Tab-separated table of C-alpha atoms and ligand atoms in Angstrom:
chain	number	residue	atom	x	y	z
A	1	UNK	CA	0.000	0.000	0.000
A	2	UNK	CA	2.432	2.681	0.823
A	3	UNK	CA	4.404	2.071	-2.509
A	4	UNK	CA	1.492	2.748	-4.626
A	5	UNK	CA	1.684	6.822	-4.769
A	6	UNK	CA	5.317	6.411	-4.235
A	7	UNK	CA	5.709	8.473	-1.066
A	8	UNK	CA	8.181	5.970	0.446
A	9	UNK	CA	10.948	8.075	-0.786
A	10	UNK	CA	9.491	11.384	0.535
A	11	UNK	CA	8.478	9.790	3.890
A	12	UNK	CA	12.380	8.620	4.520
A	13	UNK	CA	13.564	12.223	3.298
A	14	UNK	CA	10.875	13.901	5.634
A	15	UNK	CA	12.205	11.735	8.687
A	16	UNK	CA	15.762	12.889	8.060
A	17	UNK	CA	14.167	16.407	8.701
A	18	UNK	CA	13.052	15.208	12.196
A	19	UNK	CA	16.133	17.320	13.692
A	20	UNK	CA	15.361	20.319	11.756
A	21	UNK	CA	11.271	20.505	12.246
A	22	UNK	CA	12.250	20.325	16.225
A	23	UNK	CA	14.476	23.065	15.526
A	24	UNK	CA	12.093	25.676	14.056
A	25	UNK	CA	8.851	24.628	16.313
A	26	UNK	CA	10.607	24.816	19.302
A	27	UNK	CA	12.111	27.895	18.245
A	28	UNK	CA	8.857	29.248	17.486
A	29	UNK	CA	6.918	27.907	20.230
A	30	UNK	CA	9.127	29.915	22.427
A	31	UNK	CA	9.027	33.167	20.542
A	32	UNK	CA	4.668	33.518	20.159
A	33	UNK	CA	3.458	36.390	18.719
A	34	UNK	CA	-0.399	36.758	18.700
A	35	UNK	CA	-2.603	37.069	15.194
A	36	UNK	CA	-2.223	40.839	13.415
A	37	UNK	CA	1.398	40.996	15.476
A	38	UNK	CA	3.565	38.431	13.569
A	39	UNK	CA	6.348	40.453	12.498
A	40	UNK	CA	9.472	38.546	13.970
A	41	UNK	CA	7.168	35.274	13.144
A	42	UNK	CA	7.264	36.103	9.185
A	43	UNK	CA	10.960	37.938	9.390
A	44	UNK	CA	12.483	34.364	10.663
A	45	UNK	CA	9.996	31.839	7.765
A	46	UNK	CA	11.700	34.713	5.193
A	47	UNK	CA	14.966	34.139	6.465
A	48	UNK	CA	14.773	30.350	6.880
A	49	UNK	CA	13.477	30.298	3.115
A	50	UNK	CA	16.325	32.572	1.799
A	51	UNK	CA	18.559	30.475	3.586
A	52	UNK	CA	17.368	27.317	1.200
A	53	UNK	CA	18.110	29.645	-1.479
A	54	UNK	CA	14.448	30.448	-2.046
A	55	UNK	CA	12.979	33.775	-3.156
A	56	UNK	CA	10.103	34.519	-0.554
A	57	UNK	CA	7.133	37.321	-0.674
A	58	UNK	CA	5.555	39.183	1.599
A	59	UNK	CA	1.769	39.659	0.142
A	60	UNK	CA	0.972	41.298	3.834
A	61	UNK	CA	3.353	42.904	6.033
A	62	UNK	CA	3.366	39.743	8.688
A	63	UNK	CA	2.419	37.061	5.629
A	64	UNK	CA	4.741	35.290	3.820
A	65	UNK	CA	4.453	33.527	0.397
A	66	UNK	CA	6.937	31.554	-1.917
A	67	UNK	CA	7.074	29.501	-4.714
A	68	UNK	CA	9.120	26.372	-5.671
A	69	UNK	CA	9.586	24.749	-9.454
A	70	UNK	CA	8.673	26.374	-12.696
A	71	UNK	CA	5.126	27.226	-13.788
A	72	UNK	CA	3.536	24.821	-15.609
A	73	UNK	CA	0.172	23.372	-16.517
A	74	UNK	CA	-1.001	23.379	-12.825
A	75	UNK	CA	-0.091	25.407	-9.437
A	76	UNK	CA	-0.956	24.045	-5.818
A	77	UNK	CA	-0.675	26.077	-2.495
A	78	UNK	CA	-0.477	24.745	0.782
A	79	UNK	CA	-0.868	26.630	3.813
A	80	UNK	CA	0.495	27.209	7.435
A	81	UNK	CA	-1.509	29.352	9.688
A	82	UNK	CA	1.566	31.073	11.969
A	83	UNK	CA	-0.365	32.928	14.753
A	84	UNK	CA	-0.225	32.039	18.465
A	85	UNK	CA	-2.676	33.382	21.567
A	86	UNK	CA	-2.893	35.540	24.237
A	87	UNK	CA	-2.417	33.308	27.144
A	88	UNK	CA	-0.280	32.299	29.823
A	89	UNK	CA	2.177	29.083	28.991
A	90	UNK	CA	2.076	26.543	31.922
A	91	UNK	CA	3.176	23.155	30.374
A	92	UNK	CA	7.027	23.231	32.178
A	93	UNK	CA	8.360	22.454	28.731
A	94	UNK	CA	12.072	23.331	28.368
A	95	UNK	CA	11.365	25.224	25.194
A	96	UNK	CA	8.333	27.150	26.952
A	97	UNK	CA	7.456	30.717	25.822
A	98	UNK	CA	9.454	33.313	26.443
A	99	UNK	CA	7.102	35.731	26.053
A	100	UNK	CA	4.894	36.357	29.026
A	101	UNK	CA	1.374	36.393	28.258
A	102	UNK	CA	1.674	34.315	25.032
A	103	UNK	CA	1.342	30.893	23.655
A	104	UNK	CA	1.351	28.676	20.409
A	105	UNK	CA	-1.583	26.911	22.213
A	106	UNK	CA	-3.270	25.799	18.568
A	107	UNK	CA	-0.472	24.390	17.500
A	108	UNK	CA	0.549	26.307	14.447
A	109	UNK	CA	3.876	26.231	15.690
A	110	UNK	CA	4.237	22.640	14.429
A	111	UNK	CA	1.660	23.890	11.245
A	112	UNK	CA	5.084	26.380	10.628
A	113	UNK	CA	7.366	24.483	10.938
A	114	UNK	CA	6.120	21.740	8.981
A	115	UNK	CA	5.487	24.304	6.062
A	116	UNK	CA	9.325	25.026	6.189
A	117	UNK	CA	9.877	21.175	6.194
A	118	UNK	CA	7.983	20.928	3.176
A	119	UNK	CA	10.005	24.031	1.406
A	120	UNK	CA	12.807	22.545	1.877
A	121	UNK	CA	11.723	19.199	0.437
A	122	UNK	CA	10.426	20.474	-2.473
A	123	UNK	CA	12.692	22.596	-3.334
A	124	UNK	CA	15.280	19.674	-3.730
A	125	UNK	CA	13.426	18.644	-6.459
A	126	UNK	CA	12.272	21.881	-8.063
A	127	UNK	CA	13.907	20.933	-11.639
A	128	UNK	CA	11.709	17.879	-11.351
A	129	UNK	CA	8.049	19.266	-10.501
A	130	UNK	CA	5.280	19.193	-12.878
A	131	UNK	CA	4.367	22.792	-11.802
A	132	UNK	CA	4.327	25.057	-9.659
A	133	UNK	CA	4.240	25.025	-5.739
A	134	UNK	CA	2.968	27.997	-3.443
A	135	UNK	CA	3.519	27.806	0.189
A	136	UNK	CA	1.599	30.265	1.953
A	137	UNK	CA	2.523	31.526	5.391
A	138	UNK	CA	-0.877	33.206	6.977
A	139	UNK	CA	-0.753	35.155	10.399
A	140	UNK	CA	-4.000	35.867	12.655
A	141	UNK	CA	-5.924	32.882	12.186
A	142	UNK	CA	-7.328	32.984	15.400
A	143	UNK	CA	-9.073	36.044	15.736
A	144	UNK	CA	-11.610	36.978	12.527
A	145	UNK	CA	-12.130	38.409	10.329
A	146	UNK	CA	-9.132	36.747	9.906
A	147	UNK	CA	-5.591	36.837	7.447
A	148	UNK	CA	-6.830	34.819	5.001
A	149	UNK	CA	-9.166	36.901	3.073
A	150	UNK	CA	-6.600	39.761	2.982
A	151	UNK	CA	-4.210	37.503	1.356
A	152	UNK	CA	-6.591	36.083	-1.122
A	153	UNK	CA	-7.479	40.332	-2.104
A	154	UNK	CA	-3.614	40.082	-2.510
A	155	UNK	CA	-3.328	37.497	-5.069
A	156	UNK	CA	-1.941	34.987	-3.414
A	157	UNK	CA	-4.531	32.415	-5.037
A	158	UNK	CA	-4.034	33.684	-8.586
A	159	UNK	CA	-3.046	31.008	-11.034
A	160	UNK	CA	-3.781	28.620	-8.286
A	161	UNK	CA	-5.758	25.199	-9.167
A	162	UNK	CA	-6.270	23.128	-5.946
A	163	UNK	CA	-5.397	24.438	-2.269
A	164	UNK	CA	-3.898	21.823	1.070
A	165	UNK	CA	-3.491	22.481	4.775
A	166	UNK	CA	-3.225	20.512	8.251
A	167	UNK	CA	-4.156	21.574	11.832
A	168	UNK	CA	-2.221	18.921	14.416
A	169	UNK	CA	-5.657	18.018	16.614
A	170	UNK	CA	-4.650	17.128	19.967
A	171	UNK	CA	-7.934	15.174	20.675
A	172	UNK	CA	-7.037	12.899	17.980
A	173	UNK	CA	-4.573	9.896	18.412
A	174	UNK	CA	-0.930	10.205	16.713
A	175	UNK	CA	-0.731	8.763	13.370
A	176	UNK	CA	-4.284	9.269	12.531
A	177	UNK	CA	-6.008	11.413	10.199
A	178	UNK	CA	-9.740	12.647	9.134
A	179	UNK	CA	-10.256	14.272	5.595
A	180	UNK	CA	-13.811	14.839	5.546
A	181	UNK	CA	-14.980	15.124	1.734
A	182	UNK	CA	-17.857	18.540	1.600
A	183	UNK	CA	-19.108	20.595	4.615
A	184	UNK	CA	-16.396	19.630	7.397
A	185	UNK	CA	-15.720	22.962	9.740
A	186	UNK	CA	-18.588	24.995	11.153
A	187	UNK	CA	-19.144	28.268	10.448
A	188	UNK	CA	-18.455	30.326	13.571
A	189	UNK	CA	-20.787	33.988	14.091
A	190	UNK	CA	-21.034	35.668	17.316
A	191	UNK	CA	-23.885	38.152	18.708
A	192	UNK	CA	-23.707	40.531	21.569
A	193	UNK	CA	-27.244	41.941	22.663
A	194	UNK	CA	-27.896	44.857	25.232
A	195	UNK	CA	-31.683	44.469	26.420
A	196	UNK	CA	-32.461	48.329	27.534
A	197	UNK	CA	-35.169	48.349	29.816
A	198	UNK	CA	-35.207	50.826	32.718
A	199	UNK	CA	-34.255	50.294	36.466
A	200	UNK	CA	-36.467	50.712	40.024
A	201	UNK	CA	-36.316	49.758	43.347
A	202	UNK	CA	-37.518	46.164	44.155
A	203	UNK	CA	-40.312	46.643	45.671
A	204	UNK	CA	-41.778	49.025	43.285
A	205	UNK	CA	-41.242	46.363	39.534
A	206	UNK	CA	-44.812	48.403	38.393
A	207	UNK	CA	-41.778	51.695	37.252
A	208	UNK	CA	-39.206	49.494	36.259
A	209	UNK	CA	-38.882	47.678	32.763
A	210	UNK	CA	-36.818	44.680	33.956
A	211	UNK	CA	-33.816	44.172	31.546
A	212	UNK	CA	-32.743	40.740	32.866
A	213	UNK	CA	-36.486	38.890	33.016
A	214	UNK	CA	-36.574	40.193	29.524
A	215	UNK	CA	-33.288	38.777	28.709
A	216	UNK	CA	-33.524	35.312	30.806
A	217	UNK	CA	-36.564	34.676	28.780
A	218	UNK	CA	-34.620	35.458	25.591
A	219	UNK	CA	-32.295	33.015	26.145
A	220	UNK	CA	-34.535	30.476	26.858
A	221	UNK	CA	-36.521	31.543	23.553
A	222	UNK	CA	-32.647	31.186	21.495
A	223	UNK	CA	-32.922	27.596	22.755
A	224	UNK	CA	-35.802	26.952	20.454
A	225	UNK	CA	-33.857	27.905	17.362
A	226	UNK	CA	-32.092	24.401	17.349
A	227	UNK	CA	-35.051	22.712	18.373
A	228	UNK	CA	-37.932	24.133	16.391
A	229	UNK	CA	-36.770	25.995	13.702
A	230	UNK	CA	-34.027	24.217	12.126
A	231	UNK	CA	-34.385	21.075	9.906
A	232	UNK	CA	-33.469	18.596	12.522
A	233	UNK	CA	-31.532	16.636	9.216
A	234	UNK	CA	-29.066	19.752	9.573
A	235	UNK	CA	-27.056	20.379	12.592
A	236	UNK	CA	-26.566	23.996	14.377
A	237	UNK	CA	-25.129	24.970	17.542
A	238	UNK	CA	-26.982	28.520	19.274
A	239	UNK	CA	-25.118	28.874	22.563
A	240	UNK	CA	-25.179	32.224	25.376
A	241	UNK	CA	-21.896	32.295	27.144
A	242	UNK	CA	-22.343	35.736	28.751
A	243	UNK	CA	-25.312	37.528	30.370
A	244	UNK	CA	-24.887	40.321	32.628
A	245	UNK	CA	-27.077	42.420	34.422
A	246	UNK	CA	-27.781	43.698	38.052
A	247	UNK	CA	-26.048	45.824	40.437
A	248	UNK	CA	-27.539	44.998	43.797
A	249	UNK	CA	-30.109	42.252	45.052
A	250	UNK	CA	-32.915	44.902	45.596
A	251	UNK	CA	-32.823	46.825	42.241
A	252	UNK	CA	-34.433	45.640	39.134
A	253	UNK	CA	-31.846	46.195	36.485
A	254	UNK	CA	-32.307	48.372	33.887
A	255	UNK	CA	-30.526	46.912	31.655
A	256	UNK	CA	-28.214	43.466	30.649
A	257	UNK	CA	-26.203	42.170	27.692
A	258	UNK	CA	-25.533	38.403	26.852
A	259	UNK	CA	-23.248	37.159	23.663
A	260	UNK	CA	-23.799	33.890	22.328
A	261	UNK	CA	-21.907	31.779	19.855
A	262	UNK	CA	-23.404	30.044	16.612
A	263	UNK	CA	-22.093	27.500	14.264
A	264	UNK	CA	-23.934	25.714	10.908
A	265	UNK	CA	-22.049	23.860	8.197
A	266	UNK	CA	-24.971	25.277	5.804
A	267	UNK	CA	-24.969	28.757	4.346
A	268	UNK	CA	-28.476	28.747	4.329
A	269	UNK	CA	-28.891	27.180	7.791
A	270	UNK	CA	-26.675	29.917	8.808
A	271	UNK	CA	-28.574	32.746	7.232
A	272	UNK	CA	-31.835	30.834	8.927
A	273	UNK	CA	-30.589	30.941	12.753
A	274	UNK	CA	-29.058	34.669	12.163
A	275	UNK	CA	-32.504	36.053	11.194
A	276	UNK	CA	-33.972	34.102	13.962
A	277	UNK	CA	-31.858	35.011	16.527
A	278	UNK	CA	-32.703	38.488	14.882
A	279	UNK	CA	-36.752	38.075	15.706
A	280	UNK	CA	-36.432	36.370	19.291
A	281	UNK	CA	-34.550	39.086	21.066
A	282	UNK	CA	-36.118	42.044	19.273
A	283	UNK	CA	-39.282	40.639	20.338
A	284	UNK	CA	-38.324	39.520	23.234
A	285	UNK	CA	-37.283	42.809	24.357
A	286	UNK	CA	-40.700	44.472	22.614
A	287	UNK	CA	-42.709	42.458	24.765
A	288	UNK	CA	-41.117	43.638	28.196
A	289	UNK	CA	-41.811	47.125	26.581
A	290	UNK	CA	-37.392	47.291	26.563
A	291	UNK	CA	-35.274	48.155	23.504
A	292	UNK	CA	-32.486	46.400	22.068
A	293	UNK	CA	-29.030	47.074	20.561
A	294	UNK	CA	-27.677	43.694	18.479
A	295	UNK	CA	-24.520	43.171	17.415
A	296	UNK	CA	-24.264	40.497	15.298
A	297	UNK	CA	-20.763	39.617	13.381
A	298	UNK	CA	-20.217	37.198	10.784
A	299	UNK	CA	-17.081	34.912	11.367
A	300	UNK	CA	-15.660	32.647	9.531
A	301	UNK	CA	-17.694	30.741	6.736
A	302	UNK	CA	-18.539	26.879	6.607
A	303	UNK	CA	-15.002	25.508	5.603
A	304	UNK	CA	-16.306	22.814	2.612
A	305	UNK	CA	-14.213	19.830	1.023
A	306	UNK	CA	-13.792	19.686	-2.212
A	307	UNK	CA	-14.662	15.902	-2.968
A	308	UNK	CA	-12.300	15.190	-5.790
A	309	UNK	CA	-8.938	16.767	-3.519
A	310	UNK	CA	-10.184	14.884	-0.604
A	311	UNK	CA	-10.099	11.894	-2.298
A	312	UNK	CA	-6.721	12.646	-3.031
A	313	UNK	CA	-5.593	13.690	0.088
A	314	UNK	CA	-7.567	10.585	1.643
A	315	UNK	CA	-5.001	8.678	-0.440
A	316	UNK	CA	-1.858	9.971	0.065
A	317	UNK	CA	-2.531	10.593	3.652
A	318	UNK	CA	-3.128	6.239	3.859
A	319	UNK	CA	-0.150	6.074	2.220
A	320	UNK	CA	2.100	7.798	4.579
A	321	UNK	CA	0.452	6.700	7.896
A	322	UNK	CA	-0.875	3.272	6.651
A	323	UNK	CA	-4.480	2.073	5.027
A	324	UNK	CA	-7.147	2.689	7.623
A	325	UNK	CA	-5.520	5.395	9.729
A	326	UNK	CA	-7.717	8.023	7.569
A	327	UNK	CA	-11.202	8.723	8.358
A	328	UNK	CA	-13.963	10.950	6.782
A	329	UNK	CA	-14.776	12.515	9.636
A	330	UNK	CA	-16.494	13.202	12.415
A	331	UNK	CA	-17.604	16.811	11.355
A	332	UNK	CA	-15.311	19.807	13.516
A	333	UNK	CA	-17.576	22.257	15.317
A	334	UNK	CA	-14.726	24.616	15.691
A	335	UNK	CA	-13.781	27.372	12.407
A	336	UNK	CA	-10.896	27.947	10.547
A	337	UNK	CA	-10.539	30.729	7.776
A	338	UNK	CA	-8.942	27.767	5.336
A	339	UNK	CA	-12.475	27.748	4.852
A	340	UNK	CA	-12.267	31.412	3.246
A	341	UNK	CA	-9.581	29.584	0.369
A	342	UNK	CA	-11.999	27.093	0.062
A	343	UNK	CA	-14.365	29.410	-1.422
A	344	UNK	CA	-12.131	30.131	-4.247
A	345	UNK	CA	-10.391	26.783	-4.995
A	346	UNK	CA	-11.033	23.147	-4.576
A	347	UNK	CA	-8.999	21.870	-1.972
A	348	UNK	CA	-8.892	19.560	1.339
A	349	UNK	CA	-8.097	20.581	5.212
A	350	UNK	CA	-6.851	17.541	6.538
A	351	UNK	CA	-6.287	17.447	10.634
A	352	UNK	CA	-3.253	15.283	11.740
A	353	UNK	CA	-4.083	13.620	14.870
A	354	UNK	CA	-1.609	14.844	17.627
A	355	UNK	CA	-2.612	13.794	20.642
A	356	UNK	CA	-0.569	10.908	21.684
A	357	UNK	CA	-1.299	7.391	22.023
A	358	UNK	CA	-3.956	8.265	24.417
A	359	UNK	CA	-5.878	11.700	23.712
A	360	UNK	CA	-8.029	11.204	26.133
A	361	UNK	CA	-5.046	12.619	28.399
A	362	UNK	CA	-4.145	15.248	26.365
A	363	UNK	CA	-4.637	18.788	27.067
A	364	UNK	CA	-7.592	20.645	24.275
A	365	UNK	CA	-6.322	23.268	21.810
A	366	UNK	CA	-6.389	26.685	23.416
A	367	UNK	CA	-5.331	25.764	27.160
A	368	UNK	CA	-2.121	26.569	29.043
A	369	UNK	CA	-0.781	22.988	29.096
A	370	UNK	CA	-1.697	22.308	25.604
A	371	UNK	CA	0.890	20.544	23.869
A	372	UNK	CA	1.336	17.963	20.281
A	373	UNK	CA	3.320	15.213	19.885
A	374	UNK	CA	6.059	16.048	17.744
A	375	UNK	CA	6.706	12.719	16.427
A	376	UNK	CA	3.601	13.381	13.944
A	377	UNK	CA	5.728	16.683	12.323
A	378	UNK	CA	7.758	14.187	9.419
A	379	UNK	CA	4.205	12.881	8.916
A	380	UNK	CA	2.489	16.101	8.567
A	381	UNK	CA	5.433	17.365	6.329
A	382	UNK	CA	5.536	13.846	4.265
A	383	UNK	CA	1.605	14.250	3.691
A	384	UNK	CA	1.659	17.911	2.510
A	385	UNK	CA	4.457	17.245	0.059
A	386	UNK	CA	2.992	14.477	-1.125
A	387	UNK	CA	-0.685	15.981	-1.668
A	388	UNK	CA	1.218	18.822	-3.122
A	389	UNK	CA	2.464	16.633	-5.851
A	390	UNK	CA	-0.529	14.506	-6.310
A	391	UNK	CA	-2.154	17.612	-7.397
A	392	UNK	CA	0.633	19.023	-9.615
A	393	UNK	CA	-0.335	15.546	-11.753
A	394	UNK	CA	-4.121	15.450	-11.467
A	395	UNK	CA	-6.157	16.059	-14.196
B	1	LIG	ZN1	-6.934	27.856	17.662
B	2	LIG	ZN1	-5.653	26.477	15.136
């Protein structure tokens, strides 16, 4: 099986870079710099490219871009988000942030440095490519709208046929893989809602207009979006994380705010649960005689498969890490702004399980002690090369 796409070669060659994709993650695990502030992040993938004689681009001031072989009939692009979060490292590691305050807790570290594995792969066989190869280097993943859809208004997908990326996933076991073929990552909206009503003393509710009865029963009410509004065939998520109101235990408040989180894999589910979260709280409000000022901001869109690449991706993916190690799914309810390429160009997000040989130990993406296994980064770098190749020679 794993001599059928011929990626034996490239797995041995991505091994031998074991030393070197150790080098750069840990090197950028301790140096973090959060999204729209990646400027010694994209200064040291420039250098590290120049230094394997490549000829890098910077299509944003903290993105960097490069490509390897000659155009011909087809380009690929693969991408590396290279943004880390504001939060405070507690995992002990040796190579721990330096930076207080700030962590690669997603693990884009290891997305990095397997980007620069797969540079300089490639680009010993540039004279032998079919095509074309564009790496892509994206900063602020993590916080919308996102660095994506400024480097797509920059060009960066022009001439560009089919698209690849990786996250590592933590909660998945080392060595195993899910390429789900269509709708795979939610979409990912937020709302923030101030319920104005007008404050009294307790004993006298007949002046108030009370902002947080009006806004307990609108969160009940959101509940009954999922429920009783959406095909139950589909899947959404409507959650409240927030809702504050009050100042002391004997005055009605006179006003509160909640936010709430929503994700839908459908466009049209998504455009469904926005109106209706819309019509619940206005009227919500209405009926306690209170206003209301919404805030409701689009995130990042459904991130959708393209079959054909999946398929693809599916196979090379088996071929690295062995037949049966890939799975088509289960569905992701987090968001990623891959899904913004996605839009544009067929391609596959693959997620590299990371996680150990027991994930149920492991630590989830975005928490001090979160952590990947680096033994997967030769995989991850022998999977994107490989997918990278597959598609310079599909049809
Ligand atoms: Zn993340
Ligand atoms: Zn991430």
């Amino acid at each position: 099986m794993r001599t059928t796409l011929g990626t034996d070669g490239i797995r041995t060659e991505a091994e031998g870079l074991r030393g070197q994709l150790l080098r750069w993650r840990r090197h950028l695990h301790q140096h973090p710099e959060p999204s729209f502030q990646e400027s010694e992040t994209a200064a040291f993938i420039a250098s590290e490219l120049e230094a394997m004689g490549l000829q890098p681009s910077r299509p944003l001031a903290h993105a960097v871009m490069v490509d390897i072989g000659r155009p011909g009939r087809r380009r690929a692009a693969l991408r590396a988000d290279i943004d880390a979060l504001p939060l405070q490292e507690e995992t002990g590691l040796p190579f721990a942030s330096t930076r207080p305050g700030y962590m690669h807790a997603c693990g884009h570290d290891g997305h990095t440095a397997i980007l620069l594995g797969v540079a300089r792969l490639l680009s010993s066989r540039a004279d032998s490519l079919p095509g074309q190869v564009r790496l892509l280097f994206q900063p602020a993943e993590e916080v919308p709208p996102g660095g994506a859809e400024a480097m797509i208004a920059a060009g960066v997908l022009d001439g560009v046929d089919a698209i690849a990326g990786l996250h590592l996933w933590a909660t998945l076991t080392s060595g195993r893989a899910v390429a789900t073929p269509g709708p795979a990552w939610a979409a990912a909206d937020r709302f923030r809602a101030v319920v104005q009503g007008r404050a009294a003393h307790g004993a006298q509710p007949h002046r108030a207009i009370d902002a947080l009865e009006a806004a307990c029963r609108a969160v009940c009410a959101l509940q009954t979006i999922v429920s009783r509004r959406v095909d139950p065939v589909q899947t959404a998520v409507v959650s409240v994380g927030t809702l504050h109101a009050g100042e002391a235990f004997n005055i009605i408040a006179g006003s509160a705010t909640l936010e709430g989180t929503v994700r839908a894999f459908d466009e049209g589910v998504r455009r469904q649960v926005r109106t209706a979260v819309d019509d619940i709280l206005r009227q919500t409000a209405a009926a306690a005689g209170a206003g209301l000022d919404l805030e409701y901001i689009d995130g990042y869109p459904p991130l959708v498969n393209d079959p054909e690449v999946t398929a693809l991706t599916h196979r090379v993916a088996a071929d690295v890490l062995g037949a049966g190690a890939v799975q088509a799914g289960p569905l992701e309810m987090a968001a990623d702004d891959f899904g913004r390429f996605l839009q544009r160009v067929p391609g596959c997000y693959l997620t590299l399980g990371a996680g150990g040989a027991d994930p149920a130990k492991a630590f989830p993406h975005h928490h001090p002690r979160f952590t990947i296994d680096e033994d997967v980064l030769p995989l991850g770098l022998a999977i994107l090369a490989g997918v990278a190749m597959e598609m310079l020679t599909a049809s």
